[in-house]
PDB file of C-alpha atoms in Angstrom:
ATOM      1  CA  UNK O  42     171.446 111.662 244.427  1.00  0.00           C
ATOM      2  CA  UNK O  43     168.896 108.910 244.111  1.00  0.00           C
ATOM      3  CA  UNK O  44     165.245 108.927 244.811  1.00  0.00           C
ATOM      4  CA  UNK O  45     163.421 107.036 247.709  1.00  0.00           C
ATOM      5  CA  UNK O  46     159.949 106.410 248.515  1.00  0.00           C
ATOM      6  CA  UNK O  47     158.588 104.148 251.459  1.00  0.00           C
ATOM      7  CA  UNK O  48     155.609 101.957 250.578  1.00  0.00           C
ATOM      8  CA  UNK O  49     153.295 100.055 252.920  1.00  0.00           C
ATOM      9  CA  UNK O  50     152.106  96.583 251.417  1.00  0.00           C
ATOM     10  CA  UNK O  51     149.449  94.470 253.229  1.00  0.00           C
ATOM     11  CA  UNK O  52     149.662  90.680 252.917  1.00  0.00           C
ATOM     12  CA  UNK O  53     147.392  88.257 254.795  1.00  0.00           C
ATOM     13  CA  UNK O  54     147.118  90.653 257.876  1.00  0.00           C
ATOM     14  CA  UNK O  55     150.750  91.424 257.828  1.00  0.00           C
ATOM     15  CA  UNK O  56     151.637  95.157 257.264  1.00  0.00           C
ATOM     16  CA  UNK O  57     155.078  95.428 255.475  1.00  0.00           C
ATOM     17  CA  UNK O  58     156.929  98.479 255.059  1.00  0.00           C
ATOM     18  CA  UNK O  59     159.316  98.704 252.142  1.00  0.00           C
ATOM     19  CA  UNK O  60     161.749 101.281 250.769  1.00  0.00           C
ATOM     20  CA  UNK O  61     161.926 101.506 247.195  1.00  0.00           C
ATOM     21  CA  UNK O  62     165.344 103.510 246.206  1.00  0.00           C
ATOM     22  CA  UNK O  63     168.003 104.371 243.663  1.00  0.00           C
ATOM     23  CA  UNK O  64     169.898 105.910 246.510  1.00  0.00           C
ATOM     24  CA  UNK O  65     173.089 104.330 247.784  1.00  0.00           C
ATOM     25  CA  UNK O  66     172.803 106.478 250.651  1.00  0.00           C
ATOM     26  CA  UNK O  67     169.396 105.164 251.533  1.00  0.00           C
ATOM     27  CA  UNK O  68     170.691 101.483 251.259  1.00  0.00           C
ATOM     28  CA  UNK O  69     173.498 102.387 253.572  1.00  0.00           C
ATOM     29  CA  UNK O  70     170.820 103.787 255.893  1.00  0.00           C
ATOM     30  CA  UNK O  71     168.809 100.640 255.735  1.00  0.00           C
ATOM     31  CA  UNK O  72     171.869  98.391 256.181  1.00  0.00           C
ATOM     32  CA  UNK O  73     172.661 100.539 259.537  1.00  0.00           C
ATOM     33  CA  UNK O  74     169.021  99.927 260.836  1.00  0.00           C
ATOM     34  CA  UNK O  75     169.565  96.206 260.097  1.00  0.00           C
ATOM     35  CA  UNK O  76     172.437  96.028 261.955  1.00  0.00           C
ATOM     36  CA  UNK O  77     171.178  98.064 264.964  1.00  0.00           C
ATOM     37  CA  UNK O  78     167.913  96.282 265.081  1.00  0.00           C
ATOM     38  CA  UNK O  79     169.247  92.713 264.732  1.00  0.00           C
ATOM     39  CA  UNK O  80     172.569  93.260 266.268  1.00  0.00           C
ATOM     40  CA  UNK O  81     171.964  90.367 268.915  1.00  0.00           C
ATOM     41  CA  UNK O  82     170.746  87.754 266.014  1.00  0.00           C
ATOM     42  CA  UNK O  83     173.094  88.772 263.141  1.00  0.00           C
ATOM     43  CA  UNK O  84     174.930  85.523 263.554  1.00  0.00           C
ATOM     44  CA  UNK O  85     171.477  83.787 262.325  1.00  0.00           C
ATOM     45  CA  UNK O  86     170.070  86.684 260.124  1.00  0.00           C
ATOM     46  CA  UNK O  87     167.657  85.350 257.333  1.00  0.00           C
ATOM     47  CA  UNK O  88     167.000  87.683 254.512  1.00  0.00           C
ATOM     48  CA  UNK O  89     164.238  87.018 252.022  1.00  0.00           C
ATOM     49  CA  UNK O  90     165.531  86.888 248.342  1.00  0.00           C
ATOM     50  CA  UNK O  91     168.362  88.821 246.993  1.00  0.00           C
ATOM     51  CA  UNK O  92     166.377  89.727 243.818  1.00  0.00           C
ATOM     52  CA  UNK O  93     165.265  93.004 245.726  1.00  0.00           C
ATOM     53  CA  UNK O  94     169.128  94.001 245.660  1.00  0.00           C
ATOM     54  CA  UNK O  95     169.301  93.304 241.981  1.00  0.00           C
ATOM     55  CA  UNK O  96     166.250  95.195 240.905  1.00  0.00           C
ATOM     56  CA  UNK O  97     167.084  98.090 243.018  1.00  0.00           C
ATOM     57  CA  UNK O  98     170.817  98.136 241.555  1.00  0.00           C
ATOM     58  CA  UNK O  99     169.840  99.007 238.120  1.00  0.00           C
ATOM     59  CA  UNK O 100     169.428 102.742 238.594  1.00  0.00           C
ATOM     60  CA  UNK O 101     171.281 103.546 241.732  1.00  0.00           C
ATOM     61  CA  UNK O 102     173.395 106.435 241.832  1.00  0.00           C
ATOM     62  CA  UNK O 103     176.140 104.208 243.487  1.00  0.00           C
ATOM     63  CA  UNK O 104     176.287 100.907 245.016  1.00  0.00           C
ATOM     64  CA  UNK O 105     177.852 101.147 248.548  1.00  0.00           C
ATOM     65  CA  UNK O 106     180.292  98.762 249.717  1.00  0.00           C
ATOM     66  CA  UNK O 107     178.320  98.256 252.688  1.00  0.00           C
ATOM     67  CA  UNK O 108     175.790  96.288 250.613  1.00  0.00           C
ATOM     68  CA  UNK O 109     178.659  94.228 249.106  1.00  0.00           C
ATOM     69  CA  UNK O 110     180.003  93.321 252.644  1.00  0.00           C
ATOM     70  CA  UNK O 111     176.324  92.436 253.592  1.00  0.00           C
ATOM     71  CA  UNK O 112     175.544  90.103 250.829  1.00  0.00           C
ATOM     72  CA  UNK O 113     179.063  88.751 251.125  1.00  0.00           C
ATOM     73  CA  UNK O 114     178.745  87.934 254.768  1.00  0.00           C
ATOM     74  CA  UNK O 115     178.542  84.169 255.237  1.00  0.00           C
ATOM     75  CA  UNK O 116     176.639  84.365 258.588  1.00  0.00           C
ATOM     76  CA  UNK O 117     173.564  85.911 256.684  1.00  0.00           C
ATOM     77  CA  UNK O 118     171.268  83.404 254.757  1.00  0.00           C
ATOM     78  CA  UNK O 119     169.507  84.698 251.565  1.00  0.00           C
ATOM     79  CA  UNK O 120     166.469  82.693 250.890  1.00  0.00           C
ATOM     80  CA  UNK O 121     164.213  82.324 247.950  1.00  0.00           C
ATOM     81  CA  UNK O 122     163.076  79.996 245.015  1.00  0.00           C
ATOM     82  CA  UNK O 123     165.786  80.338 242.500  1.00  0.00           C
ATOM     83  CA  UNK O 124     167.963  82.674 244.763  1.00  0.00           C
ATOM     84  CA  UNK O 125     171.167  81.585 243.250  1.00  0.00           C
ATOM     85  CA  UNK O 126     170.086  82.642 240.006  1.00  0.00           C
ATOM     86  CA  UNK O 127     169.766  86.182 241.682  1.00  0.00           C
ATOM     87  CA  UNK O 128     173.259  85.755 243.178  1.00  0.00           C
ATOM     88  CA  UNK O 129     174.785  84.846 239.454  1.00  0.00           C
ATOM     89  CA  UNK O 130     172.923  87.917 238.204  1.00  0.00           C
ATOM     90  CA  UNK O 131     174.138  90.139 240.883  1.00  0.00           C
ATOM     91  CA  UNK O 132     177.705  89.033 240.635  1.00  0.00           C
ATOM     92  CA  UNK O 133     177.703  89.354 236.722  1.00  0.00           C
ATOM     93  CA  UNK O 134     176.117  92.503 236.300  1.00  0.00           C
ATOM     94  CA  UNK O 135     177.231  94.346 239.641  1.00  0.00           C
ATOM     95  CA  UNK O 136     180.294  92.411 240.825  1.00  0.00           C
ATOM     96  CA  UNK O 137     178.168  91.808 243.959  1.00  0.00           C
ATOM     97  CA  UNK O 138     178.913  88.372 245.559  1.00  0.00           C
ATOM     98  CA  UNK O 139     176.100  86.812 247.712  1.00  0.00           C
ATOM     99  CA  UNK O 140     178.023  84.237 250.016  1.00  0.00           C
ATOM    100  CA  UNK O 141     175.051  82.194 251.599  1.00  0.00           C
ATOM    101  CA  UNK O 142     172.174  81.488 249.361  1.00  0.00           C
ATOM    102  CA  UNK O 143     169.429  78.669 250.544  1.00  0.00           C
ATOM    103  CA  UNK O 144     166.974  77.547 248.071  1.00  0.00           C
ATOM    104  CA  UNK O 145     163.444  77.101 249.426  1.00  0.00           C
ATOM    105  CA  UNK O 146     162.638  74.374 247.056  1.00  0.00           C
ATOM    106  CA  UNK O 147     165.482  72.336 248.427  1.00  0.00           C
ATOM    107  CA  UNK O 148     164.760  73.285 251.959  1.00  0.00           C
ATOM    108  CA  UNK O 149     161.078  72.426 251.696  1.00  0.00           C
ATOM    109  CA  UNK O 150     161.759  69.064 249.767  1.00  0.00           C
ATOM    110  CA  UNK O 151     164.343  68.012 252.748  1.00  0.00           C
ATOM    111  CA  UNK O 152     161.890  69.077 255.480  1.00  0.00           C
ATOM    112  CA  UNK O 153     158.245  68.587 254.379  1.00  0.00           C
ATOM    113  CA  UNK O 154     157.734  67.091 251.028  1.00  0.00           C
ATOM    114  CA  UNK O 155     160.311  65.960 248.390  1.00  0.00           C
ATOM    115  CA  UNK O 156     157.743  66.491 245.748  1.00  0.00           C
ATOM    116  CA  UNK O 157     157.948  70.506 246.196  1.00  0.00           C
ATOM    117  CA  UNK O 158     161.656  70.508 245.200  1.00  0.00           C
ATOM    118  CA  UNK O 159     160.815  72.198 242.120  1.00  0.00           C
ATOM    119  CA  UNK O 160     157.807  74.009 243.057  1.00  0.00           C
ATOM    120  CA  UNK O 161     157.425  77.873 242.822  1.00  0.00           C
ATOM    121  CA  UNK O 162     156.866  80.145 245.875  1.00  0.00           C
ATOM    122  CA  UNK O 163     153.095  79.934 245.615  1.00  0.00           C
ATOM    123  CA  UNK O 164     152.981  76.279 246.172  1.00  0.00           C
ATOM    124  CA  UNK O 165     155.747  76.326 248.874  1.00  0.00           C
ATOM    125  CA  UNK O 166     153.965  79.268 250.858  1.00  0.00           C
ATOM    126  CA  UNK O 167     150.850  77.376 250.683  1.00  0.00           C
ATOM    127  CA  UNK O 168     152.564  74.165 252.021  1.00  0.00           C
ATOM    128  CA  UNK O 169     154.577  75.862 254.731  1.00  0.00           C
ATOM    129  CA  UNK O 170     152.392  78.845 255.798  1.00  0.00           C
ATOM    130  CA  UNK O 171     148.940  77.960 254.376  1.00  0.00           C
ATOM    131  CA  UNK O 172     149.140  81.358 252.712  1.00  0.00           C
ATOM    132  CA  UNK O 173     147.724  82.287 249.274  1.00  0.00           C
ATOM    133  CA  UNK O 174     150.143  84.140 247.124  1.00  0.00           C
ATOM    134  CA  UNK O 175     148.958  85.979 244.167  1.00  0.00           C
ATOM    135  CA  UNK O 176     151.712  85.869 241.282  1.00  0.00           C
ATOM    136  CA  UNK O 177     149.768  87.632 238.387  1.00  0.00           C
ATOM    137  CA  UNK O 178     151.548  86.691 235.005  1.00  0.00           C
ATOM    138  CA  UNK O 179     151.383  90.275 233.568  1.00  0.00           C
ATOM    139  CA  UNK O 180     153.304  91.467 236.915  1.00  0.00           C
ATOM    140  CA  UNK O 181     155.568  88.646 236.730  1.00  0.00           C
ATOM    141  CA  UNK O 182     156.896  88.980 233.313  1.00  0.00           C
ATOM    142  CA  UNK O 183     156.492  92.795 233.397  1.00  0.00           C
ATOM    143  CA  UNK O 184     159.350  95.083 232.649  1.00  0.00           C
ATOM    144  CA  UNK O 185     161.440  94.890 235.756  1.00  0.00           C
ATOM    145  CA  UNK O 186     164.078  97.012 234.489  1.00  0.00           C
ATOM    146  CA  UNK O 187     161.993 100.109 234.111  1.00  0.00           C
ATOM    147  CA  UNK O 188     163.336 103.391 235.844  1.00  0.00           C
ATOM    148  CA  UNK O 189     160.216 103.472 238.110  1.00  0.00           C
ATOM    149  CA  UNK O 190     158.520 100.110 239.117  1.00  0.00           C
ATOM    150  CA  UNK O 191     154.593 100.058 239.107  1.00  0.00           C
ATOM    151  CA  UNK O 192     152.723  99.894 242.394  1.00  0.00           C
ATOM    152  CA  UNK O 193     151.682  96.119 241.367  1.00  0.00           C
ATOM    153  CA  UNK O 194     155.548  95.435 240.830  1.00  0.00           C
ATOM    154  CA  UNK O 195     156.545  96.881 244.132  1.00  0.00           C
ATOM    155  CA  UNK O 196     153.811  94.814 245.877  1.00  0.00           C
ATOM    156  CA  UNK O 197     154.857  91.775 243.950  1.00  0.00           C
ATOM    157  CA  UNK O 198     158.654  92.201 244.915  1.00  0.00           C
ATOM    158  CA  UNK O 199     157.742  93.140 248.704  1.00  0.00           C
ATOM    159  CA  UNK O 200     155.425  90.313 248.973  1.00  0.00           C
ATOM    160  CA  UNK O 201     157.975  88.012 247.396  1.00  0.00           C
ATOM    161  CA  UNK O 202     160.665  88.980 249.655  1.00  0.00           C
ATOM    162  CA  UNK O 203     158.446  88.701 252.821  1.00  0.00           C
ATOM    163  CA  UNK O 204     156.908  85.332 252.032  1.00  0.00           C
ATOM    164  CA  UNK O 205     160.405  84.016 251.186  1.00  0.00           C
ATOM    165  CA  UNK O 206     161.615  85.251 254.510  1.00  0.00           C
ATOM    166  CA  UNK O 207     158.863  83.687 256.567  1.00  0.00           C
ATOM    167  CA  UNK O 208     159.019  80.321 254.745  1.00  0.00           C
ATOM    168  CA  UNK O 209     162.746  80.266 255.307  1.00  0.00           C
ATOM    169  CA  UNK O 210     162.508  81.236 258.880  1.00  0.00           C
ATOM    170  CA  UNK O 211     159.805  78.698 259.581  1.00  0.00           C
ATOM    171  CA  UNK O 212     161.888  75.851 257.587  1.00  0.00           C
ATOM    172  CA  UNK O 213     165.173  76.857 259.193  1.00  0.00           C
ATOM    173  CA  UNK O 214     163.894  77.100 262.794  1.00  0.00           C
ATOM    174  CA  UNK O 215     161.564  74.231 262.507  1.00  0.00           C
ATOM    175  CA  UNK O 216     158.654  76.426 262.995  1.00  0.00           C
ATOM    176  CA  UNK O 217     156.159  74.726 260.506  1.00  0.00           C
TER     177      UNK O 217
END
């Protein structure tokens, strides 16, 4: 059975609760919670980054079919910078297909500033949210396939997914 731990990460006044797990059962529980909490808006669900699923799959005791169904549902939009690369990695390494990816660079270029098409999340978050995202080189290029991620890596991944979600939500709903 895989291990799970719940962490709280703060980002610009927002409290983000995340579960770090190698348990397929915990993933199924998280998906059940998503379906329950968001049942009225599943048709327009926005998920920040597929990379979290990629990172957590490496040492999973099993990958639940429910995760494959979630990632493959065309109603759900997985947003991020370079999110298509994450989708390709999930397909290649775990045979998980992400059906609906939305690149934030394309989205911000189409809605705010064409010069941001090739920008990273740090610049995009600044333009869309006025947020300052710290992306330390040592964490960004660290060992992401370690059995246990460091607290810095967990914080980085959590903020990356949260900011990707917020930027995607704002741009897709016109709330910017």
